[in-house]
C-alpha cells in the first residue's frame, strides 16, 4: 500500500534541502500563478518604490550594498525587489548567493545560530562562473521578519555584525515596530507604500492583454479599487476571475465582487433598514440571513464605515458614537468574537442613534 | 447501513443539487492547468465538504475515494510530541490543524514541506500537485497564518491547499489574497425541501411536500441537520404525518431549557444550577460560540428594545473575552450573572410602573 507520505519524514529538520528539490522541479512549462509569472525581473520594473529602487540600482552599478530593511503592507513589491536585485547582482549564480528564510521555516534562535551563521561564513568570490565580476558577498533574506522571536532577533544582531564583510542582510516585514531597535539601526530602512490605483490599473491592463482576457475598463477599475493598493491581491483576483470563468468568457462586475468578497450594496441598505425600523427581530433576521449567505462580517464593517462617514443621516456626534462601536466590534471580530453577536451589537448601536434622529 | 447523510452525498460536481452555476465554474477550474489554492467558506451544513470531495474527484478520479485514517506524529522544537489524525488518499490529505491548538503552525508547515518534497507517486497522473485540505481554518492561530503566507507561494508547484472555513472574518488579508475564495451560502428552504423529497423517493418512501418544507424550516438552512432530522422522523413514525413531531438537536433544546430557567428566576441558586448545565454543554463538545449565540437569542426574547440592546452589548463584551481565557465557564457565568441583574432590575421597574 503506497501511503500518501511514504517518502516523507515528518518532524525532521527539513529546510533548505526542500528549496533545492522545489527549485529543480519547477520547470518552465508549468502553469505558474500570475503573481509569479508577472513578478518584476529587474529592479527597474518595480513601480512606485523609487527610494529603494534608486539605492539598489546604484548597488547594481557597483556601489556597496547596505543591510536592508523593507517594510510596508502586503503586495507592494518587497520580496520582488530583493529577488530582482539579487538576480541582477549575481546573474545565474544567484541561487547560491542567497539564503531565503521565511516565517514558514523553523526560525527559532537555534536556526539563526546554525543555518544563518553557516551560510554567512561561506566565502563568496568576486567572479562568476563565466568569469564576469560580481559582488563578493551573499544576501540573507529574512522574509516576514516580524514573526521572528525577540531572542532570535537578538542572536541575529551579533551575526550581522560579525559577518558584515561577506554577508548582507535583507529583512522584510509588514510592521517595522515588531523589529528590535538594535536591528533596525543596523539597516537602511525603506518604506514600501501601497501602490497608486493608476499604477495597478496599468499593470492589470498589461496582464489582461498578455492573457487574452475580456474585461471592460470599469470592471477592471472596480477590481483595482477593492485591492487597496495591494498588487498581489489585484493580480490574484484577476487570475481568479479568469480561472473561474474559463477561456474567452467576459468578466463581469458581479464576478469581481464575488471574487473579492465585496458585499453587494443591497445588503448594506438592508442592514441599515433593519436598524431604522427599530424592530429587533428584523435586525436579528437580517444578521442570521447575512451569515447564512456566507458574506464576510469584517467586510461589511469596512463598507459600513464608508457609508457612515459619508452619510447625511447622522450628525457628526452620532457618527462618532457609531464609529467607536465599529472600531470595537471590528477589533473583537478579528480577535475571534462571534459574528452574530458582534453584528447585533453594532446594529443595536445604530438603531439607538436612528431612534434619536426621530 | 450508513446514514442518509452519507449515503446520498453527491459525489460529482455535476450532481450537486444547488449552486449549480458555481459547480459548473468549479468544474472548469479543475480542467485547467492553473488550479489555485482555494478557500471554501460558508456556514456549517452548507455543503462545503461535499463540494471539496467533488473537486478532488474531478481532479484525480475515483482514487480519492479510497480513504484511510492515519495518525501522524510531529515533534516541536522543544521536543514536545504531537499527534494528529489525518484522512488521506494517494492524492490528498486532510487535517484539522486546530486539533493541536497552539502548535498548529508546526504541523501545517511540516506537512506542506513534506508533501511538496514527495514527488507525485503516480507518474502518469495528469496532476503534478497534491492537495492538502485544511479544515476549520477559522481557528488557525495568527502564528500559523503568518507562516502560511510565503509557503503558499513557494510550494505552489507541488501542492495546493484547500482551506475550509465557516467564515473568513478571522483570516488575515494575506491568506485571503492568496486563495481563490468560493462562497458557499446555505441552501434555501426550498432547495433543502426538494433534497429531502429526492432522498425519500430513492428510499422508496413518500413524504408530503408540506412536511419536507417543515423540516427544512426547522433545520435553519442546514442540509446536514435537515437530513438527519428527516431520517430520525422516519424512524419515529412512518408513514409521515404533517403533524408529527420533528425532533430538534438535543443541545438546542437543552440550551433553550437552560435559558428559560434564567429568565424565570434570577438568583444565586439558579446561577449555581445553570453552572451545571453549562458544564454539561462544554463537556459534550458544543462549541462555545454556539452556546453563547443560542443562549443570547433565547434570553433577549422577553426584553424590551432598550434592554435588548443593553444585553447584546454585554454579550458582545463577554463573548469576546471568552476567546482569551482558557476557562470558558467563567465568562459564561459572568454573562449570565450580568443578565440576571439587568433583567431583575427591568422587571422591578416595569412592575413599579404599574403601581
Ligand atoms: N512596486 C511593484 N511594482 C511592480 N510589481 C509589483 C510591485 N509590488 C508588487 N508587485 C507585484 O505583486 C506581486 C507580489 O509582490 P511581492 O513583492 O511578493 O509583495 P510583498 O513581498 O511586498 O508582499 C508580485 O507578483 C509583483 O509582481
Ligand atoms: Mg513578501
XYZ file of C-alpha atoms and ligand atoms in Angstrom:
741
model
C 0.000 0.000 0.000
C 1.567 3.223 -1.032
C 0.998 5.843 1.519
C 0.492 9.497 0.859
C 3.603 10.446 2.703
C 5.698 7.350 2.185
C 8.907 9.092 1.371
C 8.444 11.993 3.718
C 9.833 12.001 7.213
C 7.753 14.202 9.372
C 9.004 16.384 12.112
C 12.583 16.181 10.982
C 14.649 19.191 10.172
C 13.677 19.929 6.623
C 14.882 23.217 5.393
C 16.973 24.321 2.513
C 17.098 20.787 1.136
C 13.489 21.425 0.312
C 14.164 24.548 -1.576
C 16.511 22.765 -3.870
C 14.082 19.983 -4.614
C 11.454 22.538 -5.180
C 13.508 24.704 -7.423
C 14.635 21.850 -9.597
C 11.118 20.642 -10.029
C 9.641 23.927 -11.122
C 10.203 23.720 -14.827
C 9.191 26.409 -17.227
C 6.298 24.640 -18.839
C 4.373 24.532 -15.580
C 1.499 26.900 -15.367
C 2.636 29.380 -12.775
C 0.422 31.726 -10.832
C 0.376 35.189 -12.360
C 1.828 36.644 -9.205
C 4.983 34.675 -10.005
C 4.730 34.985 -13.758
C 4.494 38.758 -13.647
C 6.930 39.314 -10.827
C 9.321 42.044 -11.938
C 12.571 40.549 -13.260
C 14.665 43.641 -12.793
C 14.699 46.342 -10.200
C 13.711 48.934 -12.765
C 10.445 47.079 -13.349
C 9.383 47.858 -9.804
C 6.909 50.684 -9.815
C 6.423 53.386 -7.221
C 9.040 52.408 -4.626
C 11.565 54.851 -6.032
C 13.768 55.238 -2.938
C 14.574 51.551 -2.669
C 14.885 51.224 -6.422
C 17.356 54.099 -6.645
C 19.623 52.735 -3.948
C 19.550 49.248 -5.389
C 20.308 50.466 -8.868
C 23.373 52.198 -7.535
C 24.433 48.942 -5.916
C 23.923 47.026 -9.126
C 26.096 49.635 -10.803
C 28.834 48.831 -8.312
C 28.238 50.671 -5.064
C 28.345 48.761 -1.796
C 25.103 47.274 -0.605
C 23.991 48.140 2.938
C 21.914 45.837 5.106
C 18.329 46.437 4.113
C 15.043 46.607 5.931
C 11.941 46.694 3.759
C 8.656 47.314 5.482
C 5.149 48.005 4.321
C 1.787 46.394 3.598
C 1.482 43.146 1.608
C 1.777 43.123 -2.153
C 3.820 46.274 -2.519
C 6.892 44.637 -4.005
C 9.166 43.951 -1.050
C 10.001 40.365 -1.893
C 10.065 41.074 -5.609
C 12.521 43.934 -5.179
C 15.125 41.971 -3.302
C 14.787 38.919 -5.532
C 15.167 41.048 -8.642
C 18.173 42.819 -7.199
C 19.828 39.506 -6.303
C 19.218 38.195 -9.785
C 20.829 41.257 -11.297
C 23.746 41.296 -8.887
C 24.697 37.657 -9.170
C 23.359 36.580 -12.546
C 22.787 32.847 -12.782
C 24.683 32.262 -9.560
C 22.014 33.994 -7.611
C 20.587 30.805 -6.138
C 23.923 30.010 -4.473
C 24.316 33.508 -3.203
C 21.042 33.976 -1.416
C 19.528 32.253 1.564
C 15.850 32.888 1.743
C 14.198 32.170 5.062
C 10.605 32.988 5.818
C 8.241 32.503 8.687
C 7.349 29.047 7.456
C 10.856 27.828 8.102
C 11.801 26.963 11.602
C 13.422 30.163 12.754
C 13.988 29.871 16.428
C 17.209 31.060 17.895
C 18.875 27.750 17.026
C 18.320 28.235 13.324
C 19.671 31.733 13.410
C 22.725 30.352 15.166
C 23.226 27.382 12.858
C 21.848 27.944 9.406
C 22.339 31.662 9.111
C 25.770 31.503 10.657
C 26.941 28.640 8.461
C 25.716 30.326 5.340
C 27.199 33.644 6.408
C 30.593 32.048 6.904
C 30.812 30.643 3.383
C 33.188 32.646 1.278
C 31.919 34.384 -1.783
C 34.287 35.078 -4.613
C 34.225 38.189 -6.725
C 33.946 36.424 -10.071
C 31.130 34.464 -11.589
C 31.498 31.053 -13.171
C 31.588 32.734 -16.551
C 34.436 34.982 -15.478
C 32.437 38.162 -15.148
C 32.870 40.085 -11.930
C 30.192 40.037 -9.276
C 29.898 41.396 -5.761
C 31.907 39.381 -3.222
C 29.074 38.824 -0.768
C 25.943 36.793 -0.165
C 22.500 38.004 0.766
C 20.423 36.507 3.528
C 16.777 37.347 3.041
C 14.634 37.098 6.140
C 11.168 37.453 4.755
C 8.295 38.033 7.157
C 10.858 39.008 9.776
C 8.176 40.410 12.061
C 7.440 36.878 13.175
C 10.985 36.237 14.363
C 11.129 35.855 18.116
C 12.931 38.540 20.073
C 15.610 36.079 21.124
C 16.213 35.145 17.506
C 16.414 38.800 16.574
C 18.963 39.393 19.286
C 21.050 36.472 18.063
C 20.845 37.885 14.581
C 22.309 41.148 15.725
C 25.648 39.581 16.568
C 25.802 37.544 13.378
C 25.019 40.608 11.362
C 27.911 42.459 12.852
C 30.435 39.650 12.692
C 29.797 38.647 9.113
C 29.460 42.094 7.685
C 32.399 41.557 5.326
C 30.840 38.751 3.324
C 27.148 38.915 4.002
C 24.335 41.404 3.587
C 21.008 41.010 5.269
C 17.651 41.971 3.916
C 14.851 41.969 6.464
C 11.312 42.143 5.170
C 8.264 42.772 7.287
C 4.856 44.387 7.430
C 5.346 46.181 10.721
C 8.677 47.791 11.442
C 7.748 48.176 15.096
C 8.000 44.417 15.553
C 11.715 44.513 14.818
C 14.011 45.298 17.735
C 15.790 48.614 17.632
C 19.378 47.251 17.510
C 18.464 45.509 14.265
C 16.647 48.375 12.618
C 19.520 50.684 13.422
C 21.902 48.392 11.542
C 19.827 48.519 8.372
C 18.923 51.101 5.800
C 15.153 51.316 6.051
C 12.794 51.604 3.115
C 9.099 52.053 3.473
C 7.038 50.387 0.761
C 3.818 52.236 0.157
C 0.524 50.932 -1.217
C 0.571 51.272 -4.997
C -1.423 54.032 -6.674
C -4.617 52.908 -8.302
C -3.420 54.141 -11.667
C -0.260 52.038 -11.418
C -2.183 48.920 -10.532
C -4.616 49.627 -13.336
C -1.779 49.840 -15.857
C -0.214 46.594 -14.730
C -3.507 44.750 -14.707
C -4.268 46.030 -18.155
C -0.919 44.738 -19.316
C -1.612 41.307 -17.809
C -5.117 41.264 -19.281
C -3.725 41.842 -22.753
C -0.998 39.223 -22.347
C -3.531 36.684 -21.132
C -6.231 37.480 -23.675
C -8.877 38.488 -21.177
C -12.142 40.192 -21.988
C -12.611 42.791 -19.308
C -14.090 46.280 -19.505
C -12.192 49.211 -18.100
C -14.809 49.957 -15.470
C -14.802 46.359 -14.279
C -11.019 46.469 -14.123
C -11.327 49.689 -12.208
C -13.661 48.119 -9.670
C -11.085 45.403 -9.171
C -8.342 47.950 -8.657
C -10.489 49.790 -6.087
C -11.024 46.680 -3.978
C -7.333 45.846 -3.893
C -6.410 48.671 -1.538
C -3.015 49.208 -3.142
C -2.073 45.532 -2.867
C -0.714 44.411 -6.209
C -0.679 40.758 -5.235
C -4.303 40.873 -4.310
C -5.236 42.636 -7.529
C -3.288 40.130 -9.609
C -4.677 37.049 -7.874
C -8.187 38.428 -8.131
C -7.788 38.964 -11.836
C -6.422 35.469 -12.274
C -9.177 34.041 -10.105
C -11.799 35.700 -12.281
C -10.101 34.312 -15.363
C -9.785 30.830 -13.918
C -13.333 30.721 -12.699
C -14.879 31.986 -15.896
C -12.764 29.883 -18.214
C -11.413 30.781 -21.620
C -12.939 33.590 -23.651
C -15.588 34.423 -21.080
C -16.206 38.063 -20.296
C -15.506 39.072 -16.742
C -18.393 40.995 -15.236
C -18.738 43.343 -12.300
C -20.610 40.573 -10.489
C -17.636 38.220 -10.849
C -15.284 40.804 -9.461
C -17.470 41.348 -6.418
C -17.828 37.631 -5.812
C -14.100 37.010 -6.062
C -13.053 39.976 -3.981
C -15.661 39.236 -1.326
C -17.240 42.668 -1.519
C -20.711 42.658 -0.005
C -23.314 43.853 -2.539
C -24.686 47.328 -1.826
C -28.163 45.950 -1.203
C -27.013 44.192 1.957
C -25.686 47.394 3.483
C -29.025 49.039 2.731
C -30.928 46.150 4.298
C -28.767 46.265 7.412
C -29.477 49.973 7.836
C -33.134 49.458 7.034
C -33.399 46.887 9.777
C -31.786 49.306 12.232
C -34.045 52.134 11.139
C -37.173 50.039 11.660
C -36.351 49.970 15.385
C -37.513 46.380 15.256
C -35.137 43.977 16.918
C -36.425 40.835 15.252
C -35.893 42.420 11.854
C -32.286 43.102 12.784
C -31.842 39.583 14.124
C -33.331 38.115 10.982
C -31.106 40.230 8.775
C -27.970 39.113 10.571
C -28.949 35.448 10.513
C -29.510 35.635 6.785
C -26.323 37.564 6.220
C -24.321 34.846 7.946
C -26.188 32.032 6.204
C -25.352 33.655 2.888
C -21.696 33.412 3.963
C -20.851 37.036 3.488
C -17.890 38.245 5.471
C -18.648 40.243 8.600
C -15.350 42.115 8.632
C -16.026 43.175 5.060
C -19.471 44.604 5.763
C -17.927 46.573 8.646
C -15.478 48.148 6.246
C -18.233 49.086 3.835
C -20.485 50.254 6.646
C -17.726 52.542 7.846
C -17.544 54.130 4.387
C -21.260 54.674 4.461
C -21.400 56.146 7.953
C -18.588 58.572 7.237
C -20.285 59.886 4.104
C -23.949 59.871 5.077
C -26.109 62.919 5.939
C -28.437 60.848 8.065
C -26.402 61.313 11.229
C -24.838 64.266 12.994
C -21.087 64.277 13.485
C -21.559 63.368 17.103
C -23.701 60.393 16.205
C -21.162 59.349 13.622
C -18.512 59.407 16.306
C -20.593 57.151 18.557
C -21.231 54.675 15.771
C -17.629 54.921 14.641
C -16.399 53.963 18.063
C -18.699 50.963 18.147
C -17.499 49.982 14.683
C -13.934 50.045 15.914
C -14.658 47.921 18.949
C -16.736 45.416 17.042
C -14.186 45.089 14.288
C -11.409 44.515 16.788
C -13.405 41.871 18.606
C -14.233 40.106 15.358
C -10.584 39.940 14.356
C -9.897 38.641 17.792
C -12.265 35.727 17.442
C -15.579 37.181 18.572
C -18.818 35.722 17.207
C -20.044 37.372 14.030
C -23.634 37.009 15.069
C -23.270 38.726 18.423
C -20.866 41.414 17.249
C -23.007 42.396 14.264
C -26.031 42.538 16.563
C -24.137 44.811 18.904
C -23.294 47.212 16.100
C -26.863 47.022 14.814
C -28.260 47.953 18.214
C -25.910 50.918 18.443
C -27.020 52.199 15.050
C -30.640 51.538 15.992
C -30.309 53.731 19.063
C -28.829 56.555 17.010
C -31.610 56.278 14.436
C -34.257 56.470 17.139
C -32.650 59.696 18.382
C -32.907 61.173 14.895
C -36.638 60.548 15.223
C -26.213 0.634 6.997
C -24.926 4.117 6.538
C -26.847 7.218 7.454
C -28.729 9.048 4.738
C -26.391 11.998 5.056
C -23.516 9.792 3.899
C -25.429 7.529 1.587
C -26.849 10.353 -0.506
C -23.901 12.685 -0.542
C -23.388 13.783 -4.168
C -20.070 12.526 -5.486
C -19.742 14.574 -8.655
C -19.712 18.272 -9.319
C -22.373 17.723 -11.945
C -24.619 16.011 -9.396
C -24.665 18.795 -6.829
C -28.235 19.846 -6.122
C -27.833 23.578 -5.679
C -25.429 26.431 -6.527
C -25.254 24.814 -9.917
C -23.557 27.690 -11.642
C -20.820 27.651 -9.057
C -20.415 23.911 -9.562
C -20.013 24.489 -13.278
C -17.371 27.100 -12.629
C -15.582 24.721 -10.297
C -15.654 22.096 -12.996
C -13.952 24.473 -15.424
C -11.440 25.197 -12.730
C -10.395 21.575 -12.351
C -9.913 21.214 -16.062
C -7.364 23.983 -16.315
C -3.674 23.751 -15.626
C -3.518 26.615 -13.177
C -5.541 25.250 -10.318
C -5.172 27.788 -7.473
C -5.279 27.489 -3.700
C -8.911 27.531 -2.674
C -10.698 28.978 0.301
C -14.135 27.443 0.631
C -16.304 29.203 3.147
C -19.856 29.102 4.370
C -21.979 28.212 7.406
C -21.975 24.654 8.688
C -24.193 22.264 6.820
C -23.998 24.342 3.643
C -22.228 21.537 1.788
C -18.624 22.723 1.770
C -17.115 19.342 2.453
C -19.206 17.698 -0.233
C -18.026 20.275 -2.716
C -14.401 19.695 -1.753
C -14.704 15.946 -2.248
C -16.336 16.529 -5.636
C -13.498 18.833 -6.657
C -10.921 16.236 -5.624
C -12.740 13.528 -7.518
C -12.788 15.721 -10.579
C -9.070 16.312 -10.235
C -7.943 12.760 -9.591
C -10.760 10.337 -10.325
C -12.135 7.613 -8.078
C -8.777 7.084 -6.358
C -9.541 9.896 -3.918
C -12.445 7.925 -2.559
C -10.156 5.241 -1.155
C -9.645 6.907 2.172
C -7.597 5.848 5.108
C -7.262 7.249 8.576
C -3.765 7.680 9.835
C -2.166 9.215 12.831
C 0.803 11.442 12.122
C 3.401 12.406 14.666
C 5.219 15.686 14.886
C 7.826 16.998 17.235
C 8.038 20.623 18.293
C 11.457 22.275 18.585
C 11.041 21.948 22.343
C 10.731 18.170 21.815
C 7.063 18.004 22.635
C 5.366 15.148 20.806
C 2.206 15.950 18.875
C -0.256 13.542 17.359
C -2.883 14.376 14.816
C -5.439 12.304 12.948
C -5.485 12.576 9.195
C -7.726 11.308 6.462
C -5.949 10.749 3.198
C -5.908 9.130 -0.208
C -2.994 8.781 -2.589
C -3.695 12.268 -3.821
C -4.740 14.324 -0.894
C -4.546 14.606 2.856
C -6.956 16.281 5.210
C -6.239 17.584 8.672
C -7.867 19.882 11.167
C -4.965 21.979 12.438
C -6.908 23.221 15.439
C -6.699 19.672 16.840
C -3.222 20.575 18.036
C -4.229 24.015 19.299
C -1.361 26.444 19.594
C 1.014 24.070 17.833
C -0.857 24.318 14.537
C 1.963 26.198 12.853
C 4.464 23.365 13.189
C 2.046 20.757 11.941
C 0.894 22.772 8.962
C 4.405 23.775 7.912
C 5.899 20.301 8.277
C 3.033 18.794 6.381
C 3.267 21.221 3.482
C 7.006 20.838 3.188
C 6.778 17.094 3.202
C 4.063 16.994 0.639
C 5.983 19.417 -1.524
C 9.050 17.250 -1.159
C 7.469 13.945 -2.123
C 7.100 13.619 -5.843
C 3.776 12.612 -7.234
C 3.701 8.831 -6.962
C 1.582 8.303 -10.000
C 3.927 9.371 -12.763
C 1.295 9.064 -15.447
C -1.129 11.071 -13.391
C -2.229 14.243 -15.072
C -1.595 16.348 -11.975
C 1.785 17.371 -10.762
C 0.462 18.538 -7.437
C -1.164 17.023 -4.402
C -3.838 18.644 -2.323
C -3.783 19.453 1.357
C -7.190 20.101 2.827
C -7.129 22.157 5.999
C -10.476 22.260 7.768
C -11.681 24.701 10.377
C -9.155 27.335 9.377
C -11.216 29.975 11.202
C -9.293 28.739 14.200
C -5.786 28.920 12.784
C -3.542 30.879 15.102
C -2.035 34.139 13.920
C 1.300 32.441 14.033
C 0.222 29.704 11.644
C -1.430 32.192 9.317
C 1.728 34.243 9.118
C 3.782 31.180 8.429
C 1.466 30.167 5.615
C 1.965 33.362 3.618
C 5.206 32.730 1.802
C 4.853 28.957 1.982
C 1.742 29.153 -0.121
C 3.683 30.959 -2.828
C 6.830 28.918 -2.532
C 5.480 25.396 -2.706
C 2.657 26.035 -5.120
C 4.190 23.853 -7.855
C 3.893 20.651 -5.850
C 0.929 21.202 -3.643
C -2.289 23.117 -3.441
C -4.198 23.990 -0.357
C -7.921 23.828 0.018
C -8.874 25.777 3.101
C -12.288 25.267 4.594
C -13.847 27.790 6.966
C -17.174 28.888 8.374
C -16.288 32.497 7.931
C -13.387 34.483 6.604
C -13.516 37.258 9.181
C -10.647 35.847 11.178
C -8.361 35.077 8.283
C -5.669 37.646 7.653
C -5.901 39.552 4.371
C -2.583 37.967 3.392
C -4.087 34.482 3.428
C -7.308 35.552 1.784
C -5.480 37.247 -1.041
C -3.514 34.098 -1.809
C -6.584 31.958 -2.386
C -9.496 31.841 -4.720
C -12.429 32.349 -2.378
C -15.523 30.269 -3.002
C -18.550 31.422 -1.058
C -20.951 28.622 -0.268
C -24.218 30.111 1.016
C -26.564 27.848 2.938
C -29.147 26.324 0.607
C -32.618 27.839 0.702
C -35.567 26.208 2.443
C -36.996 25.231 -0.930
C -33.740 23.651 -2.031
C -33.483 21.662 1.175
C -37.054 20.516 0.965
C -36.538 19.226 -2.551
C -33.376 17.392 -1.456
C -35.396 15.689 1.278
C -38.064 14.681 -1.200
C -35.445 13.237 -3.543
C -33.866 11.184 -0.806
C -37.207 9.844 0.299
C -38.007 8.905 -3.255
C -34.787 6.960 -3.547
C -35.574 5.224 -0.278
C -38.971 4.294 -1.665
C -40.789 6.489 0.836
C -43.412 9.135 0.301
C -43.067 12.425 2.074
C -45.721 15.143 1.899
C -44.077 18.260 0.493
C -45.586 20.266 3.325
C -43.746 18.076 5.826
C -40.444 18.300 3.942
C -40.865 22.054 3.996
C -41.468 21.976 7.724
C -38.282 20.026 8.393
C -36.328 22.361 6.124
C -37.575 25.356 8.073
C -36.589 23.794 11.379
C -33.122 22.944 10.100
C -32.059 26.585 9.989
C -30.966 26.081 6.373
C -28.528 23.375 7.394
C -28.781 20.438 4.939
C -26.960 18.006 7.137
C -29.219 18.744 10.058
C -32.298 18.558 7.846
C -31.400 15.118 6.502
C -30.601 13.829 9.976
C -33.918 15.156 11.278
C -35.759 13.621 8.373
C -34.215 10.210 8.979
C -34.986 10.496 12.678
C -38.612 11.303 11.842
C -38.759 8.225 9.639
C -37.553 6.035 12.488
C -40.063 7.657 14.832
C -43.096 7.342 12.651
C -43.803 6.186 9.131
C -45.889 6.954 7.075
C -45.082 10.574 7.783
C -47.781 12.858 9.025
C -47.600 16.601 8.681
C -48.382 16.972 12.346
C -45.701 14.653 13.641
C -43.095 15.961 15.996
C -39.763 16.943 14.461
C -37.078 16.298 16.998
C -34.558 19.089 17.193
C -30.966 18.500 18.267
C -30.629 17.719 21.967
C -28.218 20.516 22.684
C -30.591 23.068 21.191
C -33.429 22.003 23.433
C -31.055 21.862 26.355
C -29.877 25.445 25.863
C -33.451 26.600 25.470
C -34.438 24.973 28.740
C -31.439 26.495 30.446
C -32.328 29.938 29.135
C -35.884 29.550 30.383
C -34.534 28.816 33.832
C -32.501 32.013 33.762
C -35.473 34.104 32.681
C -37.744 32.570 35.279
C -35.728 33.132 38.401
C -32.758 35.395 38.939
C -30.981 34.071 41.988
C -27.741 32.586 43.202
C -29.489 29.230 43.207
C -30.330 29.436 39.554
C -26.833 30.570 38.780
C -25.400 27.511 40.516
C -27.856 25.324 38.718
C -27.018 26.849 35.367
C -23.343 26.262 36.041
C -24.068 22.538 35.980
C -25.884 22.923 32.668
C -23.057 24.907 31.141
C -20.513 22.303 32.196
C -22.719 19.661 30.654
C -22.714 21.526 27.329
C -18.977 22.135 27.412
C -18.217 18.500 28.229
C -20.294 17.378 25.271
C -18.158 19.480 22.993
C -20.776 22.014 21.962
C -18.696 24.916 20.604
C -18.630 27.968 22.839
C -19.905 30.340 20.201
C -22.924 28.112 19.547
C -23.761 28.041 23.241
C -23.387 31.795 23.516
C -25.376 32.646 20.404
C -28.240 30.339 21.179
C -28.415 31.480 24.778
C -28.378 35.157 23.815
C -31.064 34.851 21.197
C -33.272 32.992 23.696
C -32.641 35.350 26.587
C -33.475 38.593 24.814
C -36.875 37.330 23.751
C -38.773 38.735 26.730
C -36.986 42.068 26.887
C -37.974 45.454 25.541
C -35.838 47.096 22.906
C -33.621 49.160 25.180
C -32.897 46.207 27.458
C -32.225 44.055 24.400
C -29.525 46.362 23.176
C -28.003 46.580 26.643
C -27.882 42.794 26.876
C -26.432 42.417 23.403
C -23.724 44.871 24.254
C -22.870 42.879 27.405
C -22.953 39.632 25.447
C -20.605 41.063 22.854
C -18.223 42.053 25.613
C -18.204 38.736 27.439
C -18.229 36.574 24.337
C -15.134 38.342 23.102
C -13.445 37.910 26.455
C -14.165 34.249 26.383
C -11.856 33.933 23.379
C -8.932 34.964 25.517
C -9.313 32.988 28.690
C -8.902 29.268 28.773
C -11.780 28.782 31.167
C -14.921 29.393 29.161
C -17.150 28.750 32.146
C -16.054 31.969 33.902
C -17.194 34.129 31.048
C -20.441 32.276 30.534
C -21.254 32.696 34.188
C -20.239 36.322 34.258
C -22.615 36.980 31.409
C -25.457 35.034 32.996
C -24.985 36.928 36.260
C -24.946 40.232 34.410
C -28.083 39.277 32.559
C -29.820 38.366 35.793
C -29.029 41.753 37.321
C -30.218 43.690 34.301
C -33.313 41.591 33.876
C -34.301 41.690 37.509
C -33.984 45.453 37.553
C -36.051 45.654 34.406
C -38.793 43.520 35.941
C -38.852 45.574 39.115
C -39.034 48.820 37.152
C -41.884 47.629 34.952
C -43.780 46.365 37.999
C -43.107 49.711 39.624
C -44.618 51.470 36.618
C -47.830 49.549 37.011
C -48.442 50.916 40.503
N 6.031 48.002 -6.746
C 5.698 46.986 -7.567
N 5.984 47.042 -8.875
C 5.655 46.031 -9.675
N 5.027 44.922 -9.282
C 4.708 44.797 -8.005
C 5.033 45.823 -7.081
N 4.614 45.459 -5.884
C 4.071 44.236 -6.034
N 4.110 43.827 -7.314
C 3.573 42.547 -7.809
O 2.796 41.960 -6.777
C 3.173 40.623 -6.505
C 3.577 40.445 -5.057
O 4.688 41.238 -4.763
P 5.673 40.906 -3.562
O 6.968 41.515 -3.884
O 5.686 39.450 -3.289
O 4.988 41.690 -2.378
P 5.429 41.793 -0.845
O 6.647 40.993 -0.645
O 5.620 43.255 -0.622
O 4.240 41.294 -0.099
C 4.273 40.291 -7.482
O 3.721 39.456 -8.468
C 4.682 41.578 -8.113
O 4.723 41.380 -9.498
Mg 6.637 39.130 0.562
